[in-house]
mmCIF file of C-alpha atoms in Angstrom:
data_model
loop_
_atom_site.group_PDB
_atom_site.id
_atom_site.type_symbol
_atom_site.label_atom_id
_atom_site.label_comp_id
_atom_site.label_asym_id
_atom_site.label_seq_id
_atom_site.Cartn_x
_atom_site.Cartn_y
_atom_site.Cartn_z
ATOM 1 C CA UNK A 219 123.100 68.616 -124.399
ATOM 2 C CA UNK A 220 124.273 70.658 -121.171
ATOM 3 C CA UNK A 221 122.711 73.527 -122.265
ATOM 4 C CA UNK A 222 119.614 72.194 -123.077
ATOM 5 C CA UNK A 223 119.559 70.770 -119.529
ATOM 6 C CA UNK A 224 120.667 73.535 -117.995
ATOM 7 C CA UNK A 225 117.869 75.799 -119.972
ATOM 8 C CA UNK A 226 115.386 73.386 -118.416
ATOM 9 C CA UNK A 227 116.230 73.497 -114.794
ATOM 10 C CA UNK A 228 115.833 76.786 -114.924
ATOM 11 C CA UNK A 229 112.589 77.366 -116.792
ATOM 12 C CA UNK A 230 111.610 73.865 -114.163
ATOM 13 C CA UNK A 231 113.126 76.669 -110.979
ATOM 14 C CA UNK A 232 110.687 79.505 -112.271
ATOM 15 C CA UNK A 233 107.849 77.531 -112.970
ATOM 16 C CA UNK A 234 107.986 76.254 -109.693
ATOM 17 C CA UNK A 235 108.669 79.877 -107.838
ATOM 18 C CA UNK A 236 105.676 81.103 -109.915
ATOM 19 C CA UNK A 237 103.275 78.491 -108.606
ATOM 20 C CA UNK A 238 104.746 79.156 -105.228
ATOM 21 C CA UNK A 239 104.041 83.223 -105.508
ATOM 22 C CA UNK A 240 100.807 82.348 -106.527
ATOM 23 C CA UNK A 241 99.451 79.592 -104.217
ATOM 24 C CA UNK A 242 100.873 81.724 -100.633
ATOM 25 C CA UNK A 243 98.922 85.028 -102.333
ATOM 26 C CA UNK A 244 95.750 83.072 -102.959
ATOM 27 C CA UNK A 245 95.864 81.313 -99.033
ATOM 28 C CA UNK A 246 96.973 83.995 -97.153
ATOM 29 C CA UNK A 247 96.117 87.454 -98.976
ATOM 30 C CA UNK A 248 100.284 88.336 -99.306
ATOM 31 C CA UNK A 249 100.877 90.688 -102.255
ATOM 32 C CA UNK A 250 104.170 91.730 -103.539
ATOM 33 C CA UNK A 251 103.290 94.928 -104.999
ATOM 34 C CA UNK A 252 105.494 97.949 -102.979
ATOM 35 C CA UNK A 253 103.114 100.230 -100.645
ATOM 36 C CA UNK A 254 101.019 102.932 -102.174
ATOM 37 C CA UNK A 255 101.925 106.784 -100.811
ATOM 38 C CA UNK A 256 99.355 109.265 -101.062
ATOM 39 C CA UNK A 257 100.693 112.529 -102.146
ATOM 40 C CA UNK A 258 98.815 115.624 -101.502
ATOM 41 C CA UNK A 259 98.113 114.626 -98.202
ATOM 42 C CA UNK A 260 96.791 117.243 -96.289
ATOM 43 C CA UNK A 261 98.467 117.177 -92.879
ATOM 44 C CA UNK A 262 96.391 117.395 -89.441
ATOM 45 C CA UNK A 263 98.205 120.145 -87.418
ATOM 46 C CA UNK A 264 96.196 122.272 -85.078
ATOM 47 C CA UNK A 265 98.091 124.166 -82.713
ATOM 48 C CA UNK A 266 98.524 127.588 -83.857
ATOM 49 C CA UNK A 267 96.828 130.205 -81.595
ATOM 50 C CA UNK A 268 97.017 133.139 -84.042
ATOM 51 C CA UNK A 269 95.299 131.589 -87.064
ATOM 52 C CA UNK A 270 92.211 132.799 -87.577
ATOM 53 C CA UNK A 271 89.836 129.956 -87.140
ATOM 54 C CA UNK A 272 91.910 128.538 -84.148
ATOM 55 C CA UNK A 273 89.399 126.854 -81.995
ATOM 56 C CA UNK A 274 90.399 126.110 -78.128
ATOM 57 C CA UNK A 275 88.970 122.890 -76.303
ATOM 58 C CA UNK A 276 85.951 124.923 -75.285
ATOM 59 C CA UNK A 277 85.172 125.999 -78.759
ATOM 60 C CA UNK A 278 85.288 122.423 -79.992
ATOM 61 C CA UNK A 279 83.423 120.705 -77.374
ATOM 62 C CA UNK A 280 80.434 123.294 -77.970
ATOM 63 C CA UNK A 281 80.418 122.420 -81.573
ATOM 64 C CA UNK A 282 80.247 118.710 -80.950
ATOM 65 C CA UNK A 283 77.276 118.919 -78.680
ATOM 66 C CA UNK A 284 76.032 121.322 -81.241
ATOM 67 C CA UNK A 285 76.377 119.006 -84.002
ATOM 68 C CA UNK A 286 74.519 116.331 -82.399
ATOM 69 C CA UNK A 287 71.561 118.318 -81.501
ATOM 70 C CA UNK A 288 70.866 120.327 -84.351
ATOM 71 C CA UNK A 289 70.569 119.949 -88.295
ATOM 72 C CA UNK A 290 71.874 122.915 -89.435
ATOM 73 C CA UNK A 291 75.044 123.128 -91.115
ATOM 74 C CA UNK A 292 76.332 125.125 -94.375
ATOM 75 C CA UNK A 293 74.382 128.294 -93.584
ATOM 76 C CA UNK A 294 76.573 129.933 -92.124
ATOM 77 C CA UNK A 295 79.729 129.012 -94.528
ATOM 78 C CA UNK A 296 78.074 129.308 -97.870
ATOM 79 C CA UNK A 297 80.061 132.234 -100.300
ATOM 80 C CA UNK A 298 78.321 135.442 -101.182
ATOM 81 C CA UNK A 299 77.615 135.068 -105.375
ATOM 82 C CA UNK A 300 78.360 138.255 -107.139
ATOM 83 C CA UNK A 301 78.375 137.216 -110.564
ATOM 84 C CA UNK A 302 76.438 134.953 -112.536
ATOM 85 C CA UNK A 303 76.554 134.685 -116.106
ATOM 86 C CA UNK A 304 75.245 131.115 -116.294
ATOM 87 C CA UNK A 305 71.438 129.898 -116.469
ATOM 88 C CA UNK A 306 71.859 129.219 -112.824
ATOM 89 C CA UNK A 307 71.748 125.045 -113.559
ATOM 90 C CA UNK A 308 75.906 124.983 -113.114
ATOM 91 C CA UNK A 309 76.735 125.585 -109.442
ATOM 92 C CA UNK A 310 74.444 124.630 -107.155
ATOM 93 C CA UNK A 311 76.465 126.688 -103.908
ATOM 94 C CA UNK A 312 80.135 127.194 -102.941
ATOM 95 C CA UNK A 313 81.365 127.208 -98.925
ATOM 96 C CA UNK A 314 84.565 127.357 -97.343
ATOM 97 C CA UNK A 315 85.423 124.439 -94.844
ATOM 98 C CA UNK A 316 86.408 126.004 -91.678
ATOM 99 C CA UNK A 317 87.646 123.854 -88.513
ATOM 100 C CA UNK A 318 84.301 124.951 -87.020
ATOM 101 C CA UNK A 319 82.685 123.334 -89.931
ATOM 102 C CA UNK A 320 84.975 120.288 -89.773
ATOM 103 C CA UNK A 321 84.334 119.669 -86.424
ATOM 104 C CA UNK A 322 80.274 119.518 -86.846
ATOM 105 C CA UNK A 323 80.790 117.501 -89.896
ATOM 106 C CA UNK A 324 83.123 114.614 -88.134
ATOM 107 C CA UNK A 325 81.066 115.083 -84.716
ATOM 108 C CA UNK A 326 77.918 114.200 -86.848
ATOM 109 C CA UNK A 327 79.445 111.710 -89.061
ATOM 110 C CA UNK A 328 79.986 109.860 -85.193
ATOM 111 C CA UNK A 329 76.727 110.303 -84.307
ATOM 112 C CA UNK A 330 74.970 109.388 -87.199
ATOM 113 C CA UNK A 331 76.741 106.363 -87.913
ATOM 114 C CA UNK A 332 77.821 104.923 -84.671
ATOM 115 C CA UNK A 333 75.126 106.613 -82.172
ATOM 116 C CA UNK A 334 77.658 108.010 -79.583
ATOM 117 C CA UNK A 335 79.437 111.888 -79.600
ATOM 118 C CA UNK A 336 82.977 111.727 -80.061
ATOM 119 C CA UNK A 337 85.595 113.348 -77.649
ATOM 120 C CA UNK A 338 87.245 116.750 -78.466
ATOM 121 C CA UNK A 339 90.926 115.188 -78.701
ATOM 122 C CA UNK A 340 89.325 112.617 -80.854
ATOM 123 C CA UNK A 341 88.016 115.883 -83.466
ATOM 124 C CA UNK A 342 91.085 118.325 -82.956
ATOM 125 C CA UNK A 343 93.467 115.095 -84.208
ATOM 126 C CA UNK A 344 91.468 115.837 -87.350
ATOM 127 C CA UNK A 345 91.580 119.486 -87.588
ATOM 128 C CA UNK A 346 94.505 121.862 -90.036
ATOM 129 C CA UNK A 347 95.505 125.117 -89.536
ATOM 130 C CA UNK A 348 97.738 124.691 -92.392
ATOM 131 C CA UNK A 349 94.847 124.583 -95.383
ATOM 132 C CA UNK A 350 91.402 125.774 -96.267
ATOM 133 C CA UNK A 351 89.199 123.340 -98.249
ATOM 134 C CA UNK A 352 86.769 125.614 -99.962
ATOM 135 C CA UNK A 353 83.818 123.280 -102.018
ATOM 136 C CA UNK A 354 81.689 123.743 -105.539
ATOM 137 C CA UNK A 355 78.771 121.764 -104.990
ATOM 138 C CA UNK A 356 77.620 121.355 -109.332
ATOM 139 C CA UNK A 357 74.802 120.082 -110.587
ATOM 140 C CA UNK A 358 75.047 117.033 -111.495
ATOM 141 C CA UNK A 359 78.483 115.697 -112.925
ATOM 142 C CA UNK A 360 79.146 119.103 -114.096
ATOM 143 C CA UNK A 361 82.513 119.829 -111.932
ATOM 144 C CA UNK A 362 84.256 117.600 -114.926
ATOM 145 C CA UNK A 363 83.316 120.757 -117.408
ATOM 146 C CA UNK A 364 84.525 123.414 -115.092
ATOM 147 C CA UNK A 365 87.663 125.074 -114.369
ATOM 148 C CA UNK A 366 87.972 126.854 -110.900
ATOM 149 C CA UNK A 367 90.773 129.381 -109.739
ATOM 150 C CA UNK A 368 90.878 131.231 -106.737
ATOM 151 C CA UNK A 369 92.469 135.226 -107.103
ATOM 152 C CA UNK A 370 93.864 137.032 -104.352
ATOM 153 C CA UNK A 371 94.320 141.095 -105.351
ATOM 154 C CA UNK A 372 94.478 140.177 -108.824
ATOM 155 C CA UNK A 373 96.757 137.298 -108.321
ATOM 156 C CA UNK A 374 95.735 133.657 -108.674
ATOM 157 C CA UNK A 375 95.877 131.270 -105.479
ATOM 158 C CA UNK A 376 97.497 128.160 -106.472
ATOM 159 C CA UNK A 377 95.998 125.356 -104.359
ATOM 160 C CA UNK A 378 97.982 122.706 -102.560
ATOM 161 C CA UNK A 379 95.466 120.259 -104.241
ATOM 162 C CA UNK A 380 92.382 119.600 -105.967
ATOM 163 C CA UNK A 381 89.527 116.770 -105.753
ATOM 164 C CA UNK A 382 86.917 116.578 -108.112
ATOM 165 C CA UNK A 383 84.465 113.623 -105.992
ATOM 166 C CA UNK A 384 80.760 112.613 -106.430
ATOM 167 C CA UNK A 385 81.122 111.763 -110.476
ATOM 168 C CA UNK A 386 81.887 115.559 -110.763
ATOM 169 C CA UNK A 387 79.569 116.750 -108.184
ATOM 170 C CA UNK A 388 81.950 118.370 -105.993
ATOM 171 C CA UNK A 389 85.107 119.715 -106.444
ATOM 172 C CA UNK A 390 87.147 120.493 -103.552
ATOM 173 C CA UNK A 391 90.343 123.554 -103.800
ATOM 174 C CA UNK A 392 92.799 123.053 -100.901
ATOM 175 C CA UNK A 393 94.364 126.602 -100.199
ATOM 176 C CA UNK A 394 97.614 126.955 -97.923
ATOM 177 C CA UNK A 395 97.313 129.117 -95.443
ATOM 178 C CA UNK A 396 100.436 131.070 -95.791
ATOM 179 C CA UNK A 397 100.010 131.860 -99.669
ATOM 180 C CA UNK A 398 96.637 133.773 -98.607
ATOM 181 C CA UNK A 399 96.201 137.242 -96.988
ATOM 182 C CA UNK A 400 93.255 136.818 -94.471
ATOM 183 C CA UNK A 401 92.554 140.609 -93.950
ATOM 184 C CA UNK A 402 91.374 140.800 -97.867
ATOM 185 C CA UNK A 403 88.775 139.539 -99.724
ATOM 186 C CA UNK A 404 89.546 136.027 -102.077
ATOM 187 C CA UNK A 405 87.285 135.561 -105.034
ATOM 188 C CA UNK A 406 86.528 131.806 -106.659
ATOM 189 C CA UNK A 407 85.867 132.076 -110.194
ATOM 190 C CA UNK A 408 83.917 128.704 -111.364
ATOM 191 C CA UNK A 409 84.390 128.823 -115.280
ATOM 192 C CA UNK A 410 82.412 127.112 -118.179
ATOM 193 C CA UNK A 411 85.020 124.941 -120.693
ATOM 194 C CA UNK A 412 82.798 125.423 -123.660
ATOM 195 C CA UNK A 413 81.716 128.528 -123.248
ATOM 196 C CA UNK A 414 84.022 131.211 -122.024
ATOM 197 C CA UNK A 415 80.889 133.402 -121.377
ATOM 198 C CA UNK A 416 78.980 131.519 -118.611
ATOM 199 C CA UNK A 417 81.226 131.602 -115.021
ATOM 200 C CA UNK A 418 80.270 132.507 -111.758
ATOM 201 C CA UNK A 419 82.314 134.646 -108.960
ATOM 202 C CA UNK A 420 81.654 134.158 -105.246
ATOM 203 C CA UNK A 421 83.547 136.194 -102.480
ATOM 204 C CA UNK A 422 85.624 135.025 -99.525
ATOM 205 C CA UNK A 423 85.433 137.544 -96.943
ATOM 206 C CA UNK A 424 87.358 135.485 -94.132
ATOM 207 C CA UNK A 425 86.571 137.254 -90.961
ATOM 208 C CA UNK A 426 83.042 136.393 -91.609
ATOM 209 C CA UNK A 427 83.306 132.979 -91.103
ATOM 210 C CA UNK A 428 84.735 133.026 -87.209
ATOM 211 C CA UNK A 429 83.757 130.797 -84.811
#
């Protein structure tokens, strides 16, 4: 008899606790769950005068009024193709991400969506000198079918990370800065799944993409 008691204050104790967890989530928005982390982050350091696409306060204030009086963009950052063994409907173009290129991007981003330019300190706060994004912009979805490596003097580049956005549209290599050699080329080899004979190569020369 005591334990059967006993058994029911407790199942009455959770019942209640339950109804409590689930009435102060559904008035005031609590959740229990433990915070999320984001791993891969890519941190926003910018302070390293020798890196090559260093940009000082002048440098980023002319690319913000830049950005918010012209359209152009990508030009000047797309890769040089020197192989295509593909039908040409695969990759639509490759370019590396510069901070020259981030700061038009974020300065336009401002202007387009909120009508005002943004300050410099606002931009730099964005900028890494630690990592080079460099994009594949597919056709269609078809980044899912791919497989992309960047080689250094006949050594792959591991990236820090990888994002495959836009349903496959876009994949995105993160390269860290210290595992690259600047003063050589860098070649991005975009590679069919299915069929080992359709890839494309494009060439980083780095130095051609100063500010």
């Amino acid at each position: 008899m005591l334990k059967k008691m006993l058994y029911s204050m407790v199942s009455m104790t959770v019942i209640i606790m339950a109804g409590i967890l689930v009435y102060l989530s559904q008035v005031t928005g609590l959740t229990f769950a433990l915070p999320e982390e984001s791993p891969g982050s890519i941190p926003n350091t910018f302070e390293n005068e020798n890196y090559l696409y260093y940009l000082t306060d002048d440098q980023i204030n002319d690319a913000i009024k830049k950005a918010v009086s012209s359209t152009d963009s990508l030009e000047n950052f797309l890769l040089e193709t020197i192989e295509d063994t593909t039908d040409g409907g695969q990759v639509a173009f490759a370019y590396i991400e510069t901070p020259y290129l981030t700061v038009i991007n974020e300065a336009r981003k401002s202007f387009d969506l909120e009508g005002r330019q943004p300050p410099g300190g606002e931009i730099r706060e964005k900028l890494t000198d630690s990592f080079l994004p460099v994009h594949i912009r597919f056709y269609q979805n078809k980044g899912f079918v791919h497989d992309v490596k960047i080689i250094q003097q006949d050594e792959e580049v591991i990236p820090f990370k990888t994002e495959t956005n836009g349903s496959g549209a876009v994949e995105t290599i993160y390269l860290n800065i210290m595992d690259l050699d600047m003063t050589e080329p860098a070649y991005v080899y975009v590679m069919d799944r299915v069929n080992e004979e359709a890839y494309q190569i494009f060439k980083i020369d780095f130095y051609d993409y100063q500010p």
